[in-house]
XYZ file of C-alpha atoms in Angstrom:
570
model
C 0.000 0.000 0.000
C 2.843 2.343 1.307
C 4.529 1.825 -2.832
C 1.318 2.324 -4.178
C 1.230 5.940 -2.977
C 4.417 6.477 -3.401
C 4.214 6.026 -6.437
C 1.294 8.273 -7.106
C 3.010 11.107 -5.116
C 5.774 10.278 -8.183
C 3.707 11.447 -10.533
C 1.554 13.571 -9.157
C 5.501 15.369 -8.598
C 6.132 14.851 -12.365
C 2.732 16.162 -13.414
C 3.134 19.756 -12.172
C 7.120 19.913 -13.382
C 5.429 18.844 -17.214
C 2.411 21.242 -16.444
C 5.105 24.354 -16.180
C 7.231 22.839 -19.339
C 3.824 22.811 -21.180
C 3.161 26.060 -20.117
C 6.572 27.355 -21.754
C 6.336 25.362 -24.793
C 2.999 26.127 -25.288
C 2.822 30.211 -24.623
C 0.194 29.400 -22.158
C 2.239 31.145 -19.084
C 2.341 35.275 -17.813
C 5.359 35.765 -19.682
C 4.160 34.842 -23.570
C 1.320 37.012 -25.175
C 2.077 35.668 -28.545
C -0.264 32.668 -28.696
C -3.265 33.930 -26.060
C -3.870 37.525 -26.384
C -4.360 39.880 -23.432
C -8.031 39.236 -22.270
C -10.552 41.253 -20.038
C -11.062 39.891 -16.521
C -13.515 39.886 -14.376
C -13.578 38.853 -10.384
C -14.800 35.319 -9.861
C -15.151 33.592 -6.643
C -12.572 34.218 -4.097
C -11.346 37.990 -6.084
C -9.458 35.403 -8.837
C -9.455 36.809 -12.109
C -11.098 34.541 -14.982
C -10.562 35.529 -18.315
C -13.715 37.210 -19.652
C -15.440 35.612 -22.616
C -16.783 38.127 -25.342
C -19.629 35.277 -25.892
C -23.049 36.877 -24.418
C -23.053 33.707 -22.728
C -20.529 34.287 -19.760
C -22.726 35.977 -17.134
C -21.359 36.082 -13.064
C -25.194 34.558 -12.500
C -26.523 31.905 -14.380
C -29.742 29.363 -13.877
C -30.059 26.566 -12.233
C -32.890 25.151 -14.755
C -32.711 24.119 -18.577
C -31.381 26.608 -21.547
C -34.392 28.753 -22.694
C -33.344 30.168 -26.229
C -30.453 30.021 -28.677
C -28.694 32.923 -30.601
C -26.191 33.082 -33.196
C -23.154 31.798 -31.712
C -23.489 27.611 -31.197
C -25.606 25.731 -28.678
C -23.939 25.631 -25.952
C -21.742 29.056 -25.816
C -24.871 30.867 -27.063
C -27.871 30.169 -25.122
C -29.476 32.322 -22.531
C -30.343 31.040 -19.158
C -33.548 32.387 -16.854
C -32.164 35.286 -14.380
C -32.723 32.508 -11.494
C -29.008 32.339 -10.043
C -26.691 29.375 -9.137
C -24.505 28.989 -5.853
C -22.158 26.704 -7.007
C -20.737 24.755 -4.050
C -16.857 23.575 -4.042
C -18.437 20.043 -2.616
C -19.235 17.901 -5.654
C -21.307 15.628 -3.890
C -23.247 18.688 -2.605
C -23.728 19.645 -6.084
C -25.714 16.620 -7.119
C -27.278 15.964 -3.675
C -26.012 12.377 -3.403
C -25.026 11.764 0.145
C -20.873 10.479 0.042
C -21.957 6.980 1.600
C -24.007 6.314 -1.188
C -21.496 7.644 -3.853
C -17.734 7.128 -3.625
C -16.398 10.739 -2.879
C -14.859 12.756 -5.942
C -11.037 12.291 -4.187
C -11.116 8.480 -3.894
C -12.425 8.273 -7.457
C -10.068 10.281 -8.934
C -7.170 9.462 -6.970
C -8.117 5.507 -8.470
C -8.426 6.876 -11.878
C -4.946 8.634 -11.988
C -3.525 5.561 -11.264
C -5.148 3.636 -13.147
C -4.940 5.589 -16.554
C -1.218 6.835 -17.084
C -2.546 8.067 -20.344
C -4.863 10.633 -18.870
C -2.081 11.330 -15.942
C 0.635 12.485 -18.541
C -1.800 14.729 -19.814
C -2.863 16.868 -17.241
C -1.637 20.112 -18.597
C -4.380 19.950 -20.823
C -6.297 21.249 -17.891
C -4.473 24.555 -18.260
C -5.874 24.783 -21.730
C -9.191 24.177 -20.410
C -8.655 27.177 -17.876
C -7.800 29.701 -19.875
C -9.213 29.227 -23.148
C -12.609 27.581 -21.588
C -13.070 29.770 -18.754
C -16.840 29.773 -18.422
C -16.910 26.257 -17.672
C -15.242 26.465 -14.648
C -16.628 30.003 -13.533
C -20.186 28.352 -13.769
C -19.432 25.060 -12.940
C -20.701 23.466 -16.219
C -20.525 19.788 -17.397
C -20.711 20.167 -20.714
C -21.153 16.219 -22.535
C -22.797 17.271 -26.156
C -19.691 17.566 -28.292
C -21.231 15.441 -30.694
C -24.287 18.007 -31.653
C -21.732 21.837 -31.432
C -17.942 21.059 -29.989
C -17.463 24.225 -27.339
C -15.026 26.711 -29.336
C -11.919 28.071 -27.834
C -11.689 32.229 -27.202
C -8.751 32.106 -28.700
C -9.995 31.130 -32.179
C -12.926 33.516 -32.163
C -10.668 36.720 -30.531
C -8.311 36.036 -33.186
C -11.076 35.419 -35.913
C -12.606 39.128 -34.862
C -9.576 40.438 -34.401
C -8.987 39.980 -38.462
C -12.015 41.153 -39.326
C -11.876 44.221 -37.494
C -8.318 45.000 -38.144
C -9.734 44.535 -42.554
C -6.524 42.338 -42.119
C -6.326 40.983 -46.171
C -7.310 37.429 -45.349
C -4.959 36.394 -48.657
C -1.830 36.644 -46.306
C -2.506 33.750 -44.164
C -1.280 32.869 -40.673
C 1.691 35.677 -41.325
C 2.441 35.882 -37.459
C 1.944 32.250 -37.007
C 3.930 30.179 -39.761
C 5.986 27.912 -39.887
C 8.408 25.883 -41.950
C 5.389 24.171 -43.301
C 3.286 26.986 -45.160
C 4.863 29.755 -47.444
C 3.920 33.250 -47.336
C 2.088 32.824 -50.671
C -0.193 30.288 -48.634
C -4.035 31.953 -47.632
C -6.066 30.961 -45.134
C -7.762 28.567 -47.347
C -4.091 26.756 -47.791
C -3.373 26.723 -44.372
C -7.134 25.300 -43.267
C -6.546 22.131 -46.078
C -3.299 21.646 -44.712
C -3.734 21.719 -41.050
C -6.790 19.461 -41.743
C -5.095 16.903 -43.537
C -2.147 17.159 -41.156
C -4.927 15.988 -38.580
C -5.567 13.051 -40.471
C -2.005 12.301 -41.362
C -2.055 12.658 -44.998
C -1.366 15.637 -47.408
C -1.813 17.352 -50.508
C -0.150 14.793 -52.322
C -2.584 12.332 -51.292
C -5.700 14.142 -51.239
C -7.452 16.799 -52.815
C -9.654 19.039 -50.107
C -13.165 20.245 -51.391
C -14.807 22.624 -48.736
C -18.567 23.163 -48.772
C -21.462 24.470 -47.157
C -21.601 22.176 -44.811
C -22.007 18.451 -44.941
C -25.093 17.952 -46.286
C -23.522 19.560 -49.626
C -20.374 17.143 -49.400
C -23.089 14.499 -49.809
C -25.023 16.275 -53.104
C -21.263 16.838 -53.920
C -20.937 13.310 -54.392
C -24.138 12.269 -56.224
C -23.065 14.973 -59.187
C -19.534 13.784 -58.979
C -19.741 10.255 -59.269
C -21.715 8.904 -62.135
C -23.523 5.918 -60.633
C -24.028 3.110 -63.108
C -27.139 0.906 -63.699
C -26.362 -2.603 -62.352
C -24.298 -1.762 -59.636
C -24.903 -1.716 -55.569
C -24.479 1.041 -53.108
C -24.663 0.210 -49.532
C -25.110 2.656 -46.567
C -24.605 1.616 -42.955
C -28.161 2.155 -40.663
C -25.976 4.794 -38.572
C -25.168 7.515 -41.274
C -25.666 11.280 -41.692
C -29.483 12.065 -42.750
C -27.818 12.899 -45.884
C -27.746 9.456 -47.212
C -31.234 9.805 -47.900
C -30.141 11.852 -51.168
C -27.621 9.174 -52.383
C -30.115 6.604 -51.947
C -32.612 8.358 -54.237
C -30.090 9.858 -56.908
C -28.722 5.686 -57.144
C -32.375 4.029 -57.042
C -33.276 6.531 -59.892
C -30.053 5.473 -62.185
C -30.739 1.984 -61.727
C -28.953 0.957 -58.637
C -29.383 -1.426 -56.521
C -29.479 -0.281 -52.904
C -28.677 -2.139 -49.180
C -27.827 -1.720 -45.892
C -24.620 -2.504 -44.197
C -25.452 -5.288 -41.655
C -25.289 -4.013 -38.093
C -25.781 -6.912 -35.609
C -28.180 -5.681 -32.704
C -26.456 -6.950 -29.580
C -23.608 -4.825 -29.665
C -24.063 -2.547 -32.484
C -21.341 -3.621 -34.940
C -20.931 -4.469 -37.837
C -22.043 -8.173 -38.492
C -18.244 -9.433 -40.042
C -20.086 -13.010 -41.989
C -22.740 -10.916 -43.379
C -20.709 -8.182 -44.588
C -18.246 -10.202 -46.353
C -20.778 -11.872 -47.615
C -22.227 -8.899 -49.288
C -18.668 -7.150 -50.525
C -18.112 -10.289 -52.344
C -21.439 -9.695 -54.528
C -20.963 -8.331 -57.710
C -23.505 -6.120 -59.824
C -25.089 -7.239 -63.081
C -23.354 -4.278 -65.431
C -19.799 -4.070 -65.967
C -18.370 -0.863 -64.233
C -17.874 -3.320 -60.872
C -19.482 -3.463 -57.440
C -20.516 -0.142 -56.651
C -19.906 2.173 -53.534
C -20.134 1.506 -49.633
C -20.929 4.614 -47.271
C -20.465 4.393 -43.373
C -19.335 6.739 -40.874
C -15.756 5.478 -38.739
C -17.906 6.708 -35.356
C -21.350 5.992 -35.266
C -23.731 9.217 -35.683
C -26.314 7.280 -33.180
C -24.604 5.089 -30.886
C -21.091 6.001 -30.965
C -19.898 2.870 -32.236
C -16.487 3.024 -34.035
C -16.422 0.691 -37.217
C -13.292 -0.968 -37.665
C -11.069 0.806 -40.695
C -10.433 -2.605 -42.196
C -13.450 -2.793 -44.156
C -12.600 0.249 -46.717
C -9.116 -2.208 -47.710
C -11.426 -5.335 -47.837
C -14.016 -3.268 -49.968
C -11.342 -1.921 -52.449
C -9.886 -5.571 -52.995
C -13.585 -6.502 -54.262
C -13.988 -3.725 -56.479
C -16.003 -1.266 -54.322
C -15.309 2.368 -53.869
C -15.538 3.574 -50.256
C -16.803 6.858 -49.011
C -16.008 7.242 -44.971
C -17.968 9.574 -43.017
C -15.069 11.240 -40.289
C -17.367 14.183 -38.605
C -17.516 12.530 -35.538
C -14.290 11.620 -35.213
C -12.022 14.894 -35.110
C -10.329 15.023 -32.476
C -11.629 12.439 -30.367
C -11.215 9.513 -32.705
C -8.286 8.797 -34.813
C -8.407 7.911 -38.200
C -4.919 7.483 -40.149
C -5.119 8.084 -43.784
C -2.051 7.002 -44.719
C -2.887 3.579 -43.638
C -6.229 3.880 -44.877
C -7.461 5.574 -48.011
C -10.971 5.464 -49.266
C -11.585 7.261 -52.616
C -13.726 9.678 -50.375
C -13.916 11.422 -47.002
C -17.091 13.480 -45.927
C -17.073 15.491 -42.883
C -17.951 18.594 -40.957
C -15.580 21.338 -39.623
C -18.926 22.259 -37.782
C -18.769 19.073 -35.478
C -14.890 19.662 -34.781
C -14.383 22.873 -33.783
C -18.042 24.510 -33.581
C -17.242 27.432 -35.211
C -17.915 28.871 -37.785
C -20.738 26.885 -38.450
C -22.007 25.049 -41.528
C -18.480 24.331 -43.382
C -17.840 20.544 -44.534
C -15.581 18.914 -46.612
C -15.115 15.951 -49.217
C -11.646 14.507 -50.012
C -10.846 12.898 -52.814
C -8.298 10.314 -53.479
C -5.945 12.004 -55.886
C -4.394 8.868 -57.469
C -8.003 7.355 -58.139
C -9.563 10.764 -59.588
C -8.901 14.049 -60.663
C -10.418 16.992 -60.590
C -11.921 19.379 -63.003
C -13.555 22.183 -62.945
C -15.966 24.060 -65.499
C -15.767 27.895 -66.279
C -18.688 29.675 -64.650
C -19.734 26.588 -62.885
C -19.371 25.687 -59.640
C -19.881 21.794 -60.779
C -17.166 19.452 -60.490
C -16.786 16.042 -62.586
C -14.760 13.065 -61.829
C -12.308 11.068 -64.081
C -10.542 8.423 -63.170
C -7.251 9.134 -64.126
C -4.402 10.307 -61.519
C -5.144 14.093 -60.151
C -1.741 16.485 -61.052
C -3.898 19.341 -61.011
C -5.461 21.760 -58.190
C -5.261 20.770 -54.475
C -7.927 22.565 -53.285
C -11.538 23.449 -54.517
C -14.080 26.046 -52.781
C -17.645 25.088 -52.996
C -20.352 27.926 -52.086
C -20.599 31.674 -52.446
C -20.818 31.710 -48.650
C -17.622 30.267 -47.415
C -15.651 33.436 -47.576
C -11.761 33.659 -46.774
C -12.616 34.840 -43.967
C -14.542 31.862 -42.478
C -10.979 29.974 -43.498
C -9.053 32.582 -40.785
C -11.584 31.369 -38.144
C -11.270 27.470 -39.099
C -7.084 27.857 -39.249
C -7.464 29.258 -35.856
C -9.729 26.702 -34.722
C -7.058 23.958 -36.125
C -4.176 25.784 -34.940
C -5.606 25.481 -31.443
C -6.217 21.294 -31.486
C -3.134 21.019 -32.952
C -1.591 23.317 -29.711
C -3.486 20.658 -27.189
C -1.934 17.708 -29.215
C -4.477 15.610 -30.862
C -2.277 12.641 -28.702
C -3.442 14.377 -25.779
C -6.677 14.677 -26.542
C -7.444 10.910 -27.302
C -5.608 9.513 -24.504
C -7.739 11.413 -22.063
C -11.226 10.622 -23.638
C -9.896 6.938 -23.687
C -9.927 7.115 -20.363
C -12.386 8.834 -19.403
C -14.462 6.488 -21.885
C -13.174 3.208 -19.960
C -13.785 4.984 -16.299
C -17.377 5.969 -17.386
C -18.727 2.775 -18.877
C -17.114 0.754 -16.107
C -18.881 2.717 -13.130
C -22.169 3.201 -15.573
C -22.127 -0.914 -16.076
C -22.034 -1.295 -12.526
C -25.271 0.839 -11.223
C -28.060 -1.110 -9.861
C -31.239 0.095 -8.527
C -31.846 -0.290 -4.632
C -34.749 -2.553 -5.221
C -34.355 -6.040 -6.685
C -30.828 -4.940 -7.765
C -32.026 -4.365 -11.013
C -29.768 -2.929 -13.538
C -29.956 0.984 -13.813
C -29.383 2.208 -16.946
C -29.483 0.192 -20.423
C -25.843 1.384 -22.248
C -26.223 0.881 -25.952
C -23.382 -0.328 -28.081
C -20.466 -2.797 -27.692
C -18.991 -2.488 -24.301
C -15.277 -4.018 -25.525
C -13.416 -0.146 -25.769
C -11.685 -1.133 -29.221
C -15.685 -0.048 -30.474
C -15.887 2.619 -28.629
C -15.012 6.257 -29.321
C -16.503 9.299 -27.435
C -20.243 9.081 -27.495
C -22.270 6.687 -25.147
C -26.074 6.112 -26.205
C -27.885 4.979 -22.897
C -31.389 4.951 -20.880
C -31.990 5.053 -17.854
C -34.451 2.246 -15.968
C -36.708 1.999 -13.098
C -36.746 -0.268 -10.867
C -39.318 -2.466 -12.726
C -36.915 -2.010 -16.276
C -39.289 0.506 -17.670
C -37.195 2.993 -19.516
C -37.687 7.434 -18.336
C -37.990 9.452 -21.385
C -35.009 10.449 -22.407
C -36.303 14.288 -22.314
C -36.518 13.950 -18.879
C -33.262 13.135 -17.837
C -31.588 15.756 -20.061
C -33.923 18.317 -18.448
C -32.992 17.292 -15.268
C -29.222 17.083 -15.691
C -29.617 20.794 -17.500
C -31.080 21.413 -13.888
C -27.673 20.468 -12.755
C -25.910 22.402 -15.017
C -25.110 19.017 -17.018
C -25.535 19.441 -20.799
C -26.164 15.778 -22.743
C -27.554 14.897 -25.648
C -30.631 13.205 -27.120
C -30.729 11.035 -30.272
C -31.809 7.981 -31.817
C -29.640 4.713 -32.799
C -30.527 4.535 -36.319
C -31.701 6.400 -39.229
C -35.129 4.806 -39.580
C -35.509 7.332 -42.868
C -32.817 5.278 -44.673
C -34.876 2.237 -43.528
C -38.149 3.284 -45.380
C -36.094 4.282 -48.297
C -34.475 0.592 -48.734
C -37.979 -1.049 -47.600
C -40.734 1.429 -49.099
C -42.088 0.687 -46.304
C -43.967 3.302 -43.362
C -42.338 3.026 -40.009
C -44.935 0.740 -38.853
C -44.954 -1.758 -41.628
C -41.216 -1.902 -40.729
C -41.293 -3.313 -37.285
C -38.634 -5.716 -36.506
C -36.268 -4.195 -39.293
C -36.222 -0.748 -37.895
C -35.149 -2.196 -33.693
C -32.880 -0.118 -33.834
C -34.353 3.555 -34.556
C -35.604 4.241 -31.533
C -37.414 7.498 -31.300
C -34.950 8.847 -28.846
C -32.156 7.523 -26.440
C -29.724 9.692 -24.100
C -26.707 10.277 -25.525
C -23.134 12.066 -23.399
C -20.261 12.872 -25.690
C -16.980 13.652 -24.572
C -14.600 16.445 -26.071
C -10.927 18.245 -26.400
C -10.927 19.260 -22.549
C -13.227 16.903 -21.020
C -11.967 15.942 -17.457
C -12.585 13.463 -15.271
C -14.925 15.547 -12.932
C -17.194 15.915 -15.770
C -17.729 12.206 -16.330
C -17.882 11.991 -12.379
C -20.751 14.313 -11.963
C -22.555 12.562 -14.498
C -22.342 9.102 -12.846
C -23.209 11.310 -9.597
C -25.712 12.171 -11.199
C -27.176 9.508 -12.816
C -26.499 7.058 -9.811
C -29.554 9.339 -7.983
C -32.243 7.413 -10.315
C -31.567 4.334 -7.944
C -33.118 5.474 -4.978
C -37.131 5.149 -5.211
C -37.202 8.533 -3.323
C -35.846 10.304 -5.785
C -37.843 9.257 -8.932
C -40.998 9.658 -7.640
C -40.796 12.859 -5.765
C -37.773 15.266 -7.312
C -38.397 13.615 -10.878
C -42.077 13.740 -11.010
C -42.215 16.763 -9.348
C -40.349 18.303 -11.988
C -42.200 17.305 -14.929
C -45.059 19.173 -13.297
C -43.656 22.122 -12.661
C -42.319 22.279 -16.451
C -46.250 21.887 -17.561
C -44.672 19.685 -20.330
C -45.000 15.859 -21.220
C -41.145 14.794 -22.591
């Protein structure tokens, strides 16, 4: 026991001493202004000064109950609270109102956890980023778990993003004050944002070709007018993709193609291996070979991560592969160099959360090329190796100036290490579904909450879809318990585990008539996603919290009562 601690005290001594280098390396410390600009403070708790957030959404008082209305800004740095005011108590447990006898007590959890997860220990100094560049969510004690709808933005990408505007700084000169040996000066913002991008996905120019659009939704349309689709051949979708399928689907049934879904076995969420194989080894009826296979690497429903091998085992049977990556930056790693499908569809939107509505499609460069007609915004696809532009803007509304705010916003992960990053949600991921697994309900020791997915962590990535039971396995609506963690000052999500749309597409079929196909779009479940600076007292509140739906007490007085008073069904 005495080595054990010793041991922590080891590291807990080595923790601070890499804190302060980080500090140094990073420009995060009193004596570099460089990186982090001079900011307004204001006097928190205690007369410390927090840096002051130009967001409308940093008030000294905040409520207690559930966001009211959003404005222009993102959901969760953007919404406006009731004028009801919080006392926010340094005693977690106080917090949630679960007794410490009930619930381990935040210092013997996280004193376990350290030890247990080296990977999270070695990067504590991303806690300093959180600090400074994140400041309301420790000034208002917030929990924020919805990275998966709007990441939280950093005030150093929007200061610097207003600070260009304001300055009329000519957005053709790039990141002048900021380069390095890997951009010229010739390079604009819209160089450096492809770059940086790609850099996140370890590939490059050479590899890919970026396409930026409107948002993701377009990088899908994109697609359809891009690749001619020929009669005889097969597309298939997985269940769990963007909405924005649905147009794929239709522009392929209408030239002739046959359509399917990628086999996702219910148990654990995955991807049923037999079945799959199965189906990559079909072949069309025409001539111009299988056809194309669409799935996301992280589940949009149930956070699964499908495994990467598929899009090598595809290619070796003739299919093209198009891999959905928005909700994997910067949680999830996917390595293009090891792994190159002819196309890549994501959303800057979902990585940074600001600016919003900017996707992008990459393309393969030494499968197609590029070209691009005069007065026309539509791009073609040949299949002959790509020597010509690097980069294509789609859309009259992504102006060079939306590319200074997304360099920023890239610039800033790639300061916090996208190492970092992963290592802590990895273990944050383990800790949570490990306590979660473990709840029981008072009464019959009946499991508490239903978790959704594969429990084995090589599925996992950083969203958990759950419920939460009573005692007699019934399941509270899912409204509910985000209201009630929002009354908490805990911000989750709600969504569903399929896309029953691309169901009724395949089956032509109404959602009733579907029945057993569709198990798995269910209208709503709970759904916590982890980010950049997630720590490990947000995924501890939420197990605090969620471990108060055991007692009987509480769900039929507190929960209940609440519903009334909200005058709403969920």
């Amino acid at each position: 026991m005495f080595s054990k601690l010793s041991t922590f005290r080891n590291k807990a001594i080595r923790s601070k001493k890499e804190k302060h280098k980080f500090d140094e390396d990073h420009h995060i410390s009193k004596a570099s202004k460089s990186y982090f600009p001079t900011l307004s403070t204001l006097k928190g708790k205690n007369d410390s000064e927090v840096p002051l957030s130009p967001l409308r959404f940093l008030h000294s008082n905040v409520s207690e109950s559930h966001l009211t209305s959003p404005v222009s800004f993102g959901r969760f740095s953007s919404y406006e609270y009731d004028n009801e005011s919080v006392t926010a108590s340094s005693i977690i447990s106080e917090e949630i109102g679960v007794s410490t006898y009930e619930f381990r007590s935040y210092e013997d959890a996280e004193e376990e956890f350290l030890q247990d997860h080296e990977g999270y220990f070695l990067h504590l100094a991303v806690d300093n980023v959180r600090k400074d560049q994140y400041p309301k969510l420790e000034l208002q004690r917030l929990v924020y778990l919805d990275y998966a709808t709007c990441p939280l933005y950093s005030q150093f990408q929007v200061e610097q993003h207003v600070k260009i505007v304001l300055e009329g700084s000519d957005p053709y000169l790039g990141l002048v004050s900021a380069t390095s040996n890997s951009y010229s000066e010739k390079d604009t913002y819209v160089d450096i944002t492809s770059k940086l991008l790609l850099n996140l996905f370890n590939t490059n120019q050479d590899d890919y070709t970026t396409i930026f659009t409107p948002g993701l939704a377009s990088c899908y349309t994109l697609f359809t007018e891009m690749h001619q689709f020929q009669k005889g051949s097969i597309l298939l979708v997985s269940p769990d993709s963007h909405e924005s399928c649905k147009h794929v689907m239709h522009t392929a049934v209408s030239s002739g193609v046959k359509t399917g879904l990628v086999p996702i076995r219910k148990k654990d969420l995955c991807i049923h291996g037999s079945a799959m194989h199965e189906l990559l080894l079909k072949r069309g009826w025409g001539s111009h070979g299988c056809g194309v296979l669409i799935y996301p690497a992280q589940s949009y429903f149930s956070g699964i991560c499908h495994s990467l091998n598929w899009i090598p085992g595809a290619q070796q049977n003739g299919w093209k592969v198009l891999l959905d990556v928005t909700r994997c930056l910067p949680t999830v790693s996917v390595d293009l160099s090891l792994y190159q499908p002819e196309f890549v569809a994501g959303s800057l939107h979902h990585a940074l959360g600001y600016p919003s509505d900017v996707g992008y499609l990459l393309v393969r460069r030494n499968s197609h090329s590029i070209c691009t007609q005069k007065g026309s915004i539509q791009l073609k696809m040949a299949e002959v190796p790509d020597h010509g532009t690097s980069i294509h803007v789609v859309g009259e509304s992504l102006s060079l100036h939306t590319f200074a705010a997304l360099s920023f916003g890239l610039k800033h992960l790639q300061t916090i290490g996208m190492a970092a990053i992963r290592m802590r949600v990895d273990s944050l991921f383990a800790w949570l579904i490990q306590t979660l697994k473990s709840f029981k309900h008072k009464v019959a020791e009946k499991p508490l909450l239903q978790i959704y997915g594969s429990l084995d962590l090589k599925h996992r990535g950083s969203i958990l879809a759950f419920d939460v039971l009573d005692s007699t396995g019934n399941v509270f609506p899912p409204g509910l318990i985000r209201r009630l963690a929002e009354k908490n000052n805990i911000f989750l999500g709600v969504g569903c585990l399929g896309n029953p749309d691309l169901y009724r597409l395949l089956h032509r079929k109404s959602e009733k008539q579907l029945g057993e196909d569709a198990s798995m779009c269910r209208s709503s479940v709970v759904r916590a996603s982890l980010g950049a600076v997630s720590t490990f007292q947000d995924v501890y509140r939420l197990a605090q919290f969620l471990f108060r739906f055991s007692d009987e007490e509480y769900t039929t007085t507190e929960a209940v009562d609440y519903v009334e008073e909200q005058g709403q069904s969920c």
